[in-house]
Coordinates of C-alpha atoms in Angstrom, one line a residue:
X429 CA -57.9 47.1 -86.6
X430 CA -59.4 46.3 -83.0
X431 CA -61.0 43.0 -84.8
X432 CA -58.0 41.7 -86.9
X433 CA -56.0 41.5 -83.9
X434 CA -58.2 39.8 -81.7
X435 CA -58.8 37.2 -85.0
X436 CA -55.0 37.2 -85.6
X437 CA -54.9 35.9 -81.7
X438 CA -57.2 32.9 -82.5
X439 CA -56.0 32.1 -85.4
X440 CA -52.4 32.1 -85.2
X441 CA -52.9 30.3 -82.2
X442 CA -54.9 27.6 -83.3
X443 CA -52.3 27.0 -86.2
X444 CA -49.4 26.8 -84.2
X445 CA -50.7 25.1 -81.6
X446 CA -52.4 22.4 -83.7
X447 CA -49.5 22.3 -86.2
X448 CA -51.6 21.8 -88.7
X449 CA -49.7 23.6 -91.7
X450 CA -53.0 23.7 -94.0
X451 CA -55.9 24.6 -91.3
X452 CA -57.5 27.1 -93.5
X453 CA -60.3 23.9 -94.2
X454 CA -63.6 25.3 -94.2
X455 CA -65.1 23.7 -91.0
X456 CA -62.6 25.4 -89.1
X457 CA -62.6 28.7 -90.6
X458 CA -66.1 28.8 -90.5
X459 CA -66.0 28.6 -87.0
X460 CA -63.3 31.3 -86.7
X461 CA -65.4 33.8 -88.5
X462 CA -68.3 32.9 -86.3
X463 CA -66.2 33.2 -83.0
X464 CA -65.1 36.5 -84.5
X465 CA -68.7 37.6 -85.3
X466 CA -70.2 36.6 -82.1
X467 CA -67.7 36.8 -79.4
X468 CA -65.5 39.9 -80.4
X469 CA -66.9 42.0 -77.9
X470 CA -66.1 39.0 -74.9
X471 CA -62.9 38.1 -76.4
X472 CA -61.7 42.0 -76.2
X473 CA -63.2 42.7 -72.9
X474 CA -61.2 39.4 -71.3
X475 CA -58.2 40.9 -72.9
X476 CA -58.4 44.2 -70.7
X477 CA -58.6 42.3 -67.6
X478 CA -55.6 42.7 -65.4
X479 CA -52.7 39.9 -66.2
X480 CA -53.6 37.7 -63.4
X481 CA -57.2 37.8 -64.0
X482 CA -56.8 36.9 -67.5
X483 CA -54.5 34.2 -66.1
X484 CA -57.5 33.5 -63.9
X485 CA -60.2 33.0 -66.8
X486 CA -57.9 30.4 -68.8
X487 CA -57.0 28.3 -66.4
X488 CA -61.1 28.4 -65.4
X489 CA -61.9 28.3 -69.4
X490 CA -60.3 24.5 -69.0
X491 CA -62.9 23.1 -67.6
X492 CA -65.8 25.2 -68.8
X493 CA -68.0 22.4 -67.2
X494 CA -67.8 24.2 -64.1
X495 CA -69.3 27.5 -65.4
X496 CA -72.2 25.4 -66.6
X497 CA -72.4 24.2 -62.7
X498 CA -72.1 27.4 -61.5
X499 CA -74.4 29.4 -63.7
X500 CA -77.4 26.5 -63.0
X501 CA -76.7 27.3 -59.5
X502 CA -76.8 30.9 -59.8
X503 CA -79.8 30.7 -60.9
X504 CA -81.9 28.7 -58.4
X505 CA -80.0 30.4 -55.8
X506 CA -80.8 33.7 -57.2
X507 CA -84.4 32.8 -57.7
X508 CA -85.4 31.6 -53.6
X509 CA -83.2 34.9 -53.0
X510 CA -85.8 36.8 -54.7
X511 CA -88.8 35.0 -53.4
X512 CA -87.2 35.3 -49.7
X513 CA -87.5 39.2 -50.1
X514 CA -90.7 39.0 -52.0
X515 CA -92.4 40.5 -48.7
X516 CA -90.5 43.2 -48.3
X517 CA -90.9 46.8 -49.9
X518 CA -88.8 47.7 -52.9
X519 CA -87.1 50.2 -50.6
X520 CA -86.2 47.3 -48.1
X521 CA -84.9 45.0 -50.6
X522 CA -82.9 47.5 -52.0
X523 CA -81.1 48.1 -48.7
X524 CA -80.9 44.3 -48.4
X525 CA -79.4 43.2 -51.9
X526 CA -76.9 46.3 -51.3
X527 CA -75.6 44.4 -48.1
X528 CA -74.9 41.1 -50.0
X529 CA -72.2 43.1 -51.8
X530 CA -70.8 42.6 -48.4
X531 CA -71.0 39.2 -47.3
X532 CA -68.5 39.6 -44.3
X533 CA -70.5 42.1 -43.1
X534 CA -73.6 40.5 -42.5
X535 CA -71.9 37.2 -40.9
X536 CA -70.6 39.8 -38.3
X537 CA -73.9 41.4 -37.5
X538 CA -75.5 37.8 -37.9
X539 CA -72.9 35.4 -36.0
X540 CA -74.3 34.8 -32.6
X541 CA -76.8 36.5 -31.0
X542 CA -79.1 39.7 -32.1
X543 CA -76.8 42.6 -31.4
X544 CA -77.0 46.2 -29.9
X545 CA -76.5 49.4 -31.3
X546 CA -73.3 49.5 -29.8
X547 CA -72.4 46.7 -30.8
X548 CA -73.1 46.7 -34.6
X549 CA -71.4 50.0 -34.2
X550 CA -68.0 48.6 -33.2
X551 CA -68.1 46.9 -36.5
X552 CA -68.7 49.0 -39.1
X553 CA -65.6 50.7 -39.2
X554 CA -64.1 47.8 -40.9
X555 CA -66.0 48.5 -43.6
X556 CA -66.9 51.0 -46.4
X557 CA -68.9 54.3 -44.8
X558 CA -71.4 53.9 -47.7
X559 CA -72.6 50.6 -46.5
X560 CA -72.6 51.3 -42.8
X561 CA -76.3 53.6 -42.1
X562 CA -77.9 50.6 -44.1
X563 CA -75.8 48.0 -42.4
X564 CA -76.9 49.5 -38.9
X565 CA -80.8 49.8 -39.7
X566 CA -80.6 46.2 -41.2
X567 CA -78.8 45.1 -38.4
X568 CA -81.5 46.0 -35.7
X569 CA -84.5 45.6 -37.9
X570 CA -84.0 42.7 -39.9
X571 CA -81.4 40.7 -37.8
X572 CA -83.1 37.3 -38.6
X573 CA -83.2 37.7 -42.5
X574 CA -79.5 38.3 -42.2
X575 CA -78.9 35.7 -40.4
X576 CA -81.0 33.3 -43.1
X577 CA -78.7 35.0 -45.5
X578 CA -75.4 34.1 -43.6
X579 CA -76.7 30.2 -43.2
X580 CA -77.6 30.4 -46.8
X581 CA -74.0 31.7 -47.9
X582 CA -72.6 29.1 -45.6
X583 CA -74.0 26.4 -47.7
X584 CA -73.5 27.8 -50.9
X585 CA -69.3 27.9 -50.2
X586 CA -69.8 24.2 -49.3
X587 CA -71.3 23.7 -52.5
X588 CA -69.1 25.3 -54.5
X589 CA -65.8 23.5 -52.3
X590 CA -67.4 20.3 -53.3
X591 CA -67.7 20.9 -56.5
X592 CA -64.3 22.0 -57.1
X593 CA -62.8 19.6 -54.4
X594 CA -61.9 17.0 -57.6
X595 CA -60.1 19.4 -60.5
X596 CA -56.6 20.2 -59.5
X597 CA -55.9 23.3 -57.0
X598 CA -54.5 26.0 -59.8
X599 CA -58.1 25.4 -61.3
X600 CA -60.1 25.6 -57.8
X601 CA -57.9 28.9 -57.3
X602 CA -58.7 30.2 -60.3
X603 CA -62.6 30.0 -59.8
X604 CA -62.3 31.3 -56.0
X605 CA -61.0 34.6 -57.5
X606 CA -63.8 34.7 -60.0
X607 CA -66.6 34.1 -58.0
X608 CA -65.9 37.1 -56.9
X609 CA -66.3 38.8 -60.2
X610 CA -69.9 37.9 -61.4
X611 CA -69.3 39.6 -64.5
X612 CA -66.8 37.1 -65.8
X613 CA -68.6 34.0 -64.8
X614 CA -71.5 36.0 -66.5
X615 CA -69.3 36.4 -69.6
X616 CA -67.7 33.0 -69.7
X617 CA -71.5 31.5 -69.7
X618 CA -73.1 33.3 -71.9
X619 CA -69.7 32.7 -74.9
X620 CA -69.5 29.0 -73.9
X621 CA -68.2 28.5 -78.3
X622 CA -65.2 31.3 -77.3
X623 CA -64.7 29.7 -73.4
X624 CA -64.3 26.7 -74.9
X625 CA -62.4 27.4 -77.7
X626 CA -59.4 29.4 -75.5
X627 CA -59.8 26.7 -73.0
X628 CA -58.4 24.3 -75.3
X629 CA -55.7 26.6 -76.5
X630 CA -54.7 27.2 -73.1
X631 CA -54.0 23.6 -72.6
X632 CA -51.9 23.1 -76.0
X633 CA -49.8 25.9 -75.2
X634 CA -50.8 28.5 -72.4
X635 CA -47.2 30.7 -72.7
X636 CA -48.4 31.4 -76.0
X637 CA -52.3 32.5 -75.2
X638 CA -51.0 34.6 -72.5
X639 CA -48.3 36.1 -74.9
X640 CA -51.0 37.2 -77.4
X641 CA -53.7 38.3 -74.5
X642 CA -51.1 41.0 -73.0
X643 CA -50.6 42.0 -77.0
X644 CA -54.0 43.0 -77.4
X645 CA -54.7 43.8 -74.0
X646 CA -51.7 46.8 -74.8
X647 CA -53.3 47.5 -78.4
X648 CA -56.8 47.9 -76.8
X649 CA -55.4 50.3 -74.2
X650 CA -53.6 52.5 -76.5
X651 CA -56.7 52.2 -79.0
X652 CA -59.3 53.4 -76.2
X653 CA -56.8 55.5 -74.5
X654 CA -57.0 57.5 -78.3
X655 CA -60.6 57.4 -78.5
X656 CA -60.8 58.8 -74.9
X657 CA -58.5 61.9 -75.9
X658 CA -60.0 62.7 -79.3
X659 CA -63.2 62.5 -77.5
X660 CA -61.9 64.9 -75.1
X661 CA -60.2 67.4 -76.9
X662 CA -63.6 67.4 -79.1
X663 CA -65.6 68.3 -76.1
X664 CA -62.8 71.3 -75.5
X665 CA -63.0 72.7 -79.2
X666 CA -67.3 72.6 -79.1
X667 CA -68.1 74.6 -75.8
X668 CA -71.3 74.7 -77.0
X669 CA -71.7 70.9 -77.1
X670 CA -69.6 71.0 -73.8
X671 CA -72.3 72.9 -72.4
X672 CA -75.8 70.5 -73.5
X673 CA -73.4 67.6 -72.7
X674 CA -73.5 68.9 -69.1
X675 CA -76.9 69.9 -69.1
X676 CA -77.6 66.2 -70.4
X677 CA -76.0 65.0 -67.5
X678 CA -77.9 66.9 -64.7
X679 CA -81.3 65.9 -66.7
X680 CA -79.9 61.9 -66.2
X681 CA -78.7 62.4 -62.9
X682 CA -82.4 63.7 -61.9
X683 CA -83.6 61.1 -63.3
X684 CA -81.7 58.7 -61.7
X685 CA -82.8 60.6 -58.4
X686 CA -80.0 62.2 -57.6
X687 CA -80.5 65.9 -55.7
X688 CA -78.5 68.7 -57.5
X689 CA -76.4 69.4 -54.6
X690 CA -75.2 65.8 -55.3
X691 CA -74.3 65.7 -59.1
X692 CA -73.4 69.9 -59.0
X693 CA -71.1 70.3 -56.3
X694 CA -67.5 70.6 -56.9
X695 CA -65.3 67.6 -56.4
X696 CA -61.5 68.8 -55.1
X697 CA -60.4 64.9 -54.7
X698 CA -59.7 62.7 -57.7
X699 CA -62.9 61.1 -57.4
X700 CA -61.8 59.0 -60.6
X701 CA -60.0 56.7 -57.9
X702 CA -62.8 54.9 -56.1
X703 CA -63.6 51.0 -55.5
X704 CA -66.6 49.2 -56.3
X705 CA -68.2 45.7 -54.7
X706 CA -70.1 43.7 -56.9
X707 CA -73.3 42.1 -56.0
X708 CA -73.0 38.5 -54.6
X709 CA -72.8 35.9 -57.2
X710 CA -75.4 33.5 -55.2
X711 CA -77.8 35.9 -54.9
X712 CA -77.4 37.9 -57.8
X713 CA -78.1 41.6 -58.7
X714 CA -81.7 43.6 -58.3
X715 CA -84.4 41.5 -60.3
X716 CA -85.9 44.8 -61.5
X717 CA -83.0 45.4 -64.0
X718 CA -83.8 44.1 -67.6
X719 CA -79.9 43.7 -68.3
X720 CA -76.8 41.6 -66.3
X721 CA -76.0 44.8 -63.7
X722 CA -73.3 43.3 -61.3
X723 CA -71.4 46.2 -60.2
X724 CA -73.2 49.2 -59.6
X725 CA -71.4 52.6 -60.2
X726 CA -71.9 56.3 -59.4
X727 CA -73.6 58.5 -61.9
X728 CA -70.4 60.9 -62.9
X729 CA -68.6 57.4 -64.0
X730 CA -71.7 57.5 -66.2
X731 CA -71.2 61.0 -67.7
X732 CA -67.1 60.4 -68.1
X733 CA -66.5 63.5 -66.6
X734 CA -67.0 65.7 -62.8
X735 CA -67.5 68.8 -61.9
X736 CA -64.2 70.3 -60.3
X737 CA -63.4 73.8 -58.7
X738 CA -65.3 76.8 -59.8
X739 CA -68.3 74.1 -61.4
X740 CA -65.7 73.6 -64.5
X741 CA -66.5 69.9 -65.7
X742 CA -63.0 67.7 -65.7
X743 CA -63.4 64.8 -68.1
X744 CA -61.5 61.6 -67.5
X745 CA -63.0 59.2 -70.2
X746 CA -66.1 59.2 -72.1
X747 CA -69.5 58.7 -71.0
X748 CA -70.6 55.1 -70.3
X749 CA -73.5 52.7 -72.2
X750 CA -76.4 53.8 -70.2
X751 CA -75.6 57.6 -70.4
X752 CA -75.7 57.0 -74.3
X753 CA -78.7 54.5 -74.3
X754 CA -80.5 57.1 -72.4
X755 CA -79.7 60.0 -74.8
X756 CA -80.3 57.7 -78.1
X757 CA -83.4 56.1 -76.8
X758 CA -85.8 59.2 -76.2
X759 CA -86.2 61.6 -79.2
X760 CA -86.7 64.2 -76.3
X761 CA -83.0 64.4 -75.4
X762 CA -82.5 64.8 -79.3
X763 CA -84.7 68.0 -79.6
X764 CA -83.6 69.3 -76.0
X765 CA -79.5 68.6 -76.6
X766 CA -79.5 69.0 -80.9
X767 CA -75.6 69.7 -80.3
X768 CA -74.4 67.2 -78.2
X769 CA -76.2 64.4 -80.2
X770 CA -74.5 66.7 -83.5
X771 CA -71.3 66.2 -81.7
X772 CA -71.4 62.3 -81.0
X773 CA -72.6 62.2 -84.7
X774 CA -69.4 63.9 -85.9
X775 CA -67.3 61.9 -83.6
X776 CA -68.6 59.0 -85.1
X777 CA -67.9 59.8 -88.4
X778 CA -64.4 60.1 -87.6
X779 CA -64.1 56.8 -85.2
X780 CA -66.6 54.4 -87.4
X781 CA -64.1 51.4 -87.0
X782 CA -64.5 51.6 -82.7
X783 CA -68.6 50.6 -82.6
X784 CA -67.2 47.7 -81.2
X785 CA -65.4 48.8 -78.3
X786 CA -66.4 52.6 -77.7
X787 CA -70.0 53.8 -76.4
X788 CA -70.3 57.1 -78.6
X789 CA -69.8 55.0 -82.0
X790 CA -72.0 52.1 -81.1
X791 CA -74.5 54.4 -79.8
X792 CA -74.6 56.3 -83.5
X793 CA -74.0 53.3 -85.2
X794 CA -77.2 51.9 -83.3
X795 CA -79.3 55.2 -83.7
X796 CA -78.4 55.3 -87.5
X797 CA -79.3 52.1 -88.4
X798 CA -83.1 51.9 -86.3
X799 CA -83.9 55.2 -87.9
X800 CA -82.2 54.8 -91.6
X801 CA -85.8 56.1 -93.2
X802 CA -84.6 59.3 -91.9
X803 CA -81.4 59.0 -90.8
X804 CA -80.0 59.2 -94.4
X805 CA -76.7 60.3 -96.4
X806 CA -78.1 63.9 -96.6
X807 CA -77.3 63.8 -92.4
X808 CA -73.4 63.5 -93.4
X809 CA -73.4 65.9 -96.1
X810 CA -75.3 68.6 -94.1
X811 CA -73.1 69.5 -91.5
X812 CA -74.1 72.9 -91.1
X813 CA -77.8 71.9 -90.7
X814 CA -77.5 68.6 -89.0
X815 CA -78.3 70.3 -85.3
X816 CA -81.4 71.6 -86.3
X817 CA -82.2 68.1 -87.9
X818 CA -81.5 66.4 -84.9
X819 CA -83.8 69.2 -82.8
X820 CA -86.7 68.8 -85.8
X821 CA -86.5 64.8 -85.9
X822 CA -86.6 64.5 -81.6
X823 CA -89.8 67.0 -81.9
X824 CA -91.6 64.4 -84.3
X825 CA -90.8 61.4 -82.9
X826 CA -91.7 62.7 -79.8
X827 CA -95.0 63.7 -80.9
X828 CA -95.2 60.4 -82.4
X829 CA -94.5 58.6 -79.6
X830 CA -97.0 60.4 -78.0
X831 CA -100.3 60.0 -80.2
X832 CA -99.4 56.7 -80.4
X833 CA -99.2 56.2 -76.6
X834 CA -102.9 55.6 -76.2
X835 CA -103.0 53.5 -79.7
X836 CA -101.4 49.5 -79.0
X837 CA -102.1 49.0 -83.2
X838 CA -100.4 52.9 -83.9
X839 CA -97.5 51.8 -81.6
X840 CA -96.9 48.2 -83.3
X841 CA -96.0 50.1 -86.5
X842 CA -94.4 53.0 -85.3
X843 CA -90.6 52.8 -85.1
X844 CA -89.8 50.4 -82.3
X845 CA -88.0 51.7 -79.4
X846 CA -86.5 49.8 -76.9
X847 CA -87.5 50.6 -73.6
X848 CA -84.1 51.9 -71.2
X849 CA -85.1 51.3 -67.4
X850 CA -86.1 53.9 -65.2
X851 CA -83.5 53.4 -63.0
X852 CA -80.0 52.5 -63.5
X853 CA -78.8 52.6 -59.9
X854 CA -80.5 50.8 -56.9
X855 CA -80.9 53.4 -54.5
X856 CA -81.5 57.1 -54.3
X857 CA -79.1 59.4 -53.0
X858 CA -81.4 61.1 -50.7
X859 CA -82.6 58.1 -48.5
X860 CA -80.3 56.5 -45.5
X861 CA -79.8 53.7 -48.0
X862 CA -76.1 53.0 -48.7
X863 CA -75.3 54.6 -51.7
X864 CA -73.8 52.7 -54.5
X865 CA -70.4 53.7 -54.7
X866 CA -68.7 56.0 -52.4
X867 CA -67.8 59.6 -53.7
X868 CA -64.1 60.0 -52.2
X869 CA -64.9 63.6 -51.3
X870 CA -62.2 64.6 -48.0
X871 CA -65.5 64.7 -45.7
X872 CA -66.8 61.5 -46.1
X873 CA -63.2 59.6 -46.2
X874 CA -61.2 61.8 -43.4
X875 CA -58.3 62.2 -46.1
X876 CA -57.0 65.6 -47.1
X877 CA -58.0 66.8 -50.3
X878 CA -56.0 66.0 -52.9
X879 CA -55.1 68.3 -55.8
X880 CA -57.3 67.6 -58.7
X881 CA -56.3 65.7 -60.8
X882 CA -56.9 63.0 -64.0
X883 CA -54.0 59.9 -62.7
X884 CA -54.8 57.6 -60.4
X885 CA -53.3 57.4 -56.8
X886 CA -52.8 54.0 -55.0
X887 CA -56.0 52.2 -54.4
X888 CA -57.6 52.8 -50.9
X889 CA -56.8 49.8 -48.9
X890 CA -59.9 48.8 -46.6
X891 CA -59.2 47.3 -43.4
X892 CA -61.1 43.4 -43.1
X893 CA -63.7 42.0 -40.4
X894 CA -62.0 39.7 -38.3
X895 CA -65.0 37.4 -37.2
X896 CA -65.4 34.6 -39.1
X897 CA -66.3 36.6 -42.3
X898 CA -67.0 33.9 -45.2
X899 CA -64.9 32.6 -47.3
X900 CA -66.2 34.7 -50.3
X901 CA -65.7 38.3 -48.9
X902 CA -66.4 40.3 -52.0
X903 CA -63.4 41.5 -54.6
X904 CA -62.8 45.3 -54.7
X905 CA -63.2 45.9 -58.2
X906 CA -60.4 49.0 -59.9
X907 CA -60.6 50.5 -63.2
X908 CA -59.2 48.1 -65.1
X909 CA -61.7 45.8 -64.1
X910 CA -64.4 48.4 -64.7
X911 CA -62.9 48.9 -68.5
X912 CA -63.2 45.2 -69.2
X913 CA -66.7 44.8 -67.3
X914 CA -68.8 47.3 -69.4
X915 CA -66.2 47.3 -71.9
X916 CA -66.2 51.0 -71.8
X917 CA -62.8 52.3 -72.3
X918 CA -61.2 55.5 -71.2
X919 CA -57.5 57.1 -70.7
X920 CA -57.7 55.6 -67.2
X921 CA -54.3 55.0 -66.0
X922 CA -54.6 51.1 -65.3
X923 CA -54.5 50.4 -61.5
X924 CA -52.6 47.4 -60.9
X925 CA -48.9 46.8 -62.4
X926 CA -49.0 44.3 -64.8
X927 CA -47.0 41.0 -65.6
X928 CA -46.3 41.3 -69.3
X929 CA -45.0 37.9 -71.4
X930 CA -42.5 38.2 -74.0
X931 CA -42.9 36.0 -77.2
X932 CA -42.2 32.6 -76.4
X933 CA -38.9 31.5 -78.6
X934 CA -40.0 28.2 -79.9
X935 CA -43.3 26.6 -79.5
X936 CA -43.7 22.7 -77.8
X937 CA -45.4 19.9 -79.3
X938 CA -46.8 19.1 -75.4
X939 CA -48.0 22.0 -73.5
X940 CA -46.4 24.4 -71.4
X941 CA -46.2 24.6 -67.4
X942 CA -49.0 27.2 -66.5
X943 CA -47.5 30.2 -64.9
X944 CA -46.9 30.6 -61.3
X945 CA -49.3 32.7 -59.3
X946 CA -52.2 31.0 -61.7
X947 CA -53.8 30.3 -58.6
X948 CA -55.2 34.3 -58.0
X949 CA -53.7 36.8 -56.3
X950 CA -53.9 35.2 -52.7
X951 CA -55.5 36.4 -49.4
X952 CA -59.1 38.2 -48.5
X953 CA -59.6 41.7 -50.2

């Protein structure tokens, strides 16, 4: 269903917009079943962006040249970045690529002279309290790096002025608010065939793109909003699945280095309502991580659920990509947690059509397909038995793996497993190192607790530096920009009140005024 809407978006498009009444010629329809093959996953995830950031992405997918600028940028920026920290420690790099999230931050501690204690101190109230032990240490310890960095994000706004100075202001708009949202510039890159494609539909008739967007942007919701509450009333009728799911979830949290008291102490606020900063497109995220990681988030949005009052675990969506790569990708979680992998097997065998846009399915699909030899029909029919399989095939692959540890020649034709990072998070919990995302419990924010609860409140609003911060201070990213980043839907209430577009009534042969407010939303976050 998920697919024939998004290629009933492209295609009806095309037609009306070309007016060709017989465009079914097979140039063209090949490339629509390649667009549809290749980019369903991008074409979806832009679709769940808020309205104005979808407005945003067409109105930059006009002139995809500029991505192409941007993303050759990126990557020399990205790469003297890297080789200005090469002399630090891991530790210290980590500290320092967390504070580009927060680029306002480190032209206040860096503008003018080296400052006190005291001083920096005065500061950091304008800011998140996550960031502030690291921004304080930097501050006095590496006050000249951060001042490099503040000259070198100086020169990289020019750049990026002067390259949009000469395409028309509701375009140069448009890529100010991206910039601030790596992950689409990311995206937009690496489908160039798909940004070019809506691009050019944009410009034929831009009412019309918009009006089928917000259609599947509302038939994705309700889709994942479905998946997200089968999933968790599944988790309510299998307690003993309930149970290795949260026993998983300590095991990845350790692993992640997270203390227990961290990842088992009750929540009483809706920590579900939280804001993440995204790493700084110019300098990029951690060079350690084999995958694009521009938004780092805590590890119970990895899980999909929290453990409320009385240590009973409240689930709010479904776990995310790396929770289920980690499970799928060691045959030691298979033979430790038989019943939660049992579970997600079941679950996929009822949601086999959302591989493409839920974690559980595509994480089955996946497992199913590397290990068919053994993985076979007999697994659906065998219901009864298929927890002990899953406990007797984790114990031989994982004497497998094993043996063959110390054999390259054993390991070549053993069953290929692709290797999940150590880490998915860039700093441990434990260390004065800002931690990732801030954990809205009423002791770190000074708010009353809230009752607990699964619906979002009003986004915190944060408070901005008023000296001289740079032009790109960083965009707060919500849930619904989370949902379309990893493309890892939930029942999330969406955060931000949406502009919908009725059908358009008749369609013109030149194309339509773009929207007002194409320009981005206006003003610092």
């Amino acid at each position: 269903m998920q697919k024939k809407i998004a290629f009933t978006f492209l295609l009806s498009a095309l037609l009306i917009c070309t007016g060709h009444k017989s465009f079914a010629q097979n140039d063209e329809e090949a490339l629509l079943s390649q667009l549809e093959k290749d980019d369903q996953t991008a074409i979806d995830a832009i679709a769940m962006y808020p309205s104005q950031t979808r407005v945003n992405i067409f109105e930059a997918s006009k002139f995809p040249e500029i991505v192409v600028r941007l993303d050759a940028m990126q990557k020399k920026t990205q790469l003297k970045f890297t080789q200005l920290l090469a002399s630090l420690s891991k530790e210290e790099q980590e500290k320092i690529w967390d504070l580009t999230r927060y680029p306002a931050l480190i032209a206040d501690i860096a503008l003018g002279s080296r400052k006190s204690e005291a001083e920096i101190n005065v500061l950091l109230p304008n800011y998140p309290a996550v960031i502030r032990q690291t921004a304080l240490d930097e501050g006095l310890n590496n006050y000249d790096l951060l001042h490099q960095i503040t000259v070198k994000n100086v020169h990289h706004q020019d750049n990026f002025e002067k390259i949009l100075s000469s395409y028309p202001p509701v375009t140069a708009n448009a890529y100010r608010d991206l910039i601030k949202r790596p992950e689409i510039l990311n995206t937009l890159n690496d489908n160039m065939q798909m940004t070019v494609l809506i691009g050019d539909l944009y410009k034929r008739d831009p009412r019309w793109v918009l009006y089928k967007t917000d259609s599947l942007n509302k038939a994705l919701t309700a889709q994942n909003a479905q998946d997200a509450a089968d999933w968790q009333q599944s988790m309510a009728d299998d307690p003993q699945a309930q149970q290795e799911f949260t026993q998983a979830a300590a095991e990845y949290a350790q692993d992640n280095n997270y203390q227990t008291d961290d990842y088992s102490s009750p929540m009483t606020s809706d920590v579900t309502d939280y804001s993440t900063y995204s790493y700084d497109w110019w300098f990029g995220y951690p060079t350690w991580y084999p995958y694009a990681y521009w938004d780092p988030y805590p590890f119970w949005y990895d899980w999909g659920f929290y453990f409320g009052i009385g240590g009973r675990p409240v689930f709010f969506g479904m776990p995310s990509a790396h929770f289920m790569n980690w499970y799928f990708y060691n045959p030691e979680h298979w033979s430790h947690y038989p019943g939660f992998g049992n579970h997600c097997y079941d679950y996929y065998g009822k949601h086999k059509d959302a591989q493409y846009r839920n974690n559980i399915s595509r994480s089955v699909h996946e497992w199913k397909t590397r290990n068919s030899s053994v993985v076979n029909g007999d697994w659906d029919k065998d219901k009864a038995g298929r927890t002990q399989r899953f406990k007797d095939f984790g114990k031989s692959e994982t004497i497998k793996e094993k043996q063959n540890a110390g054999n390259p020649r054993l390991a070549q034709v053993s069953n290929p497993r692709v290797k999940i990072p150590e880490r998915l998070y860039t700093t441990p919990r434990t260390s004065a190192v800002a931690k990732p995302v801030a954990i809205k419990r009423p002791s770190e924010t000074g708010q009353p607790a809230k009752t607990e609860q699964t619906k979002a409140p009003e986004p915190e609003r944060k408070t901005q530096a008023v000296n001289n911060p740079p032009a790109n201070q960083p965009h707060a990213n919500t849930k619904q920009d989370r949902s379309a980043m990893e493309y890892h839907q939930n029942n999330w209430q969406q955060a931000q009140q949406q502009q919908h577009y009725s059908a358009p009534q008749q369609h013109y042969s030149a194309p339509a005024p773009a929207p007002s407010g194409g320009g981005g939303r206006g003003g610092r976050r």
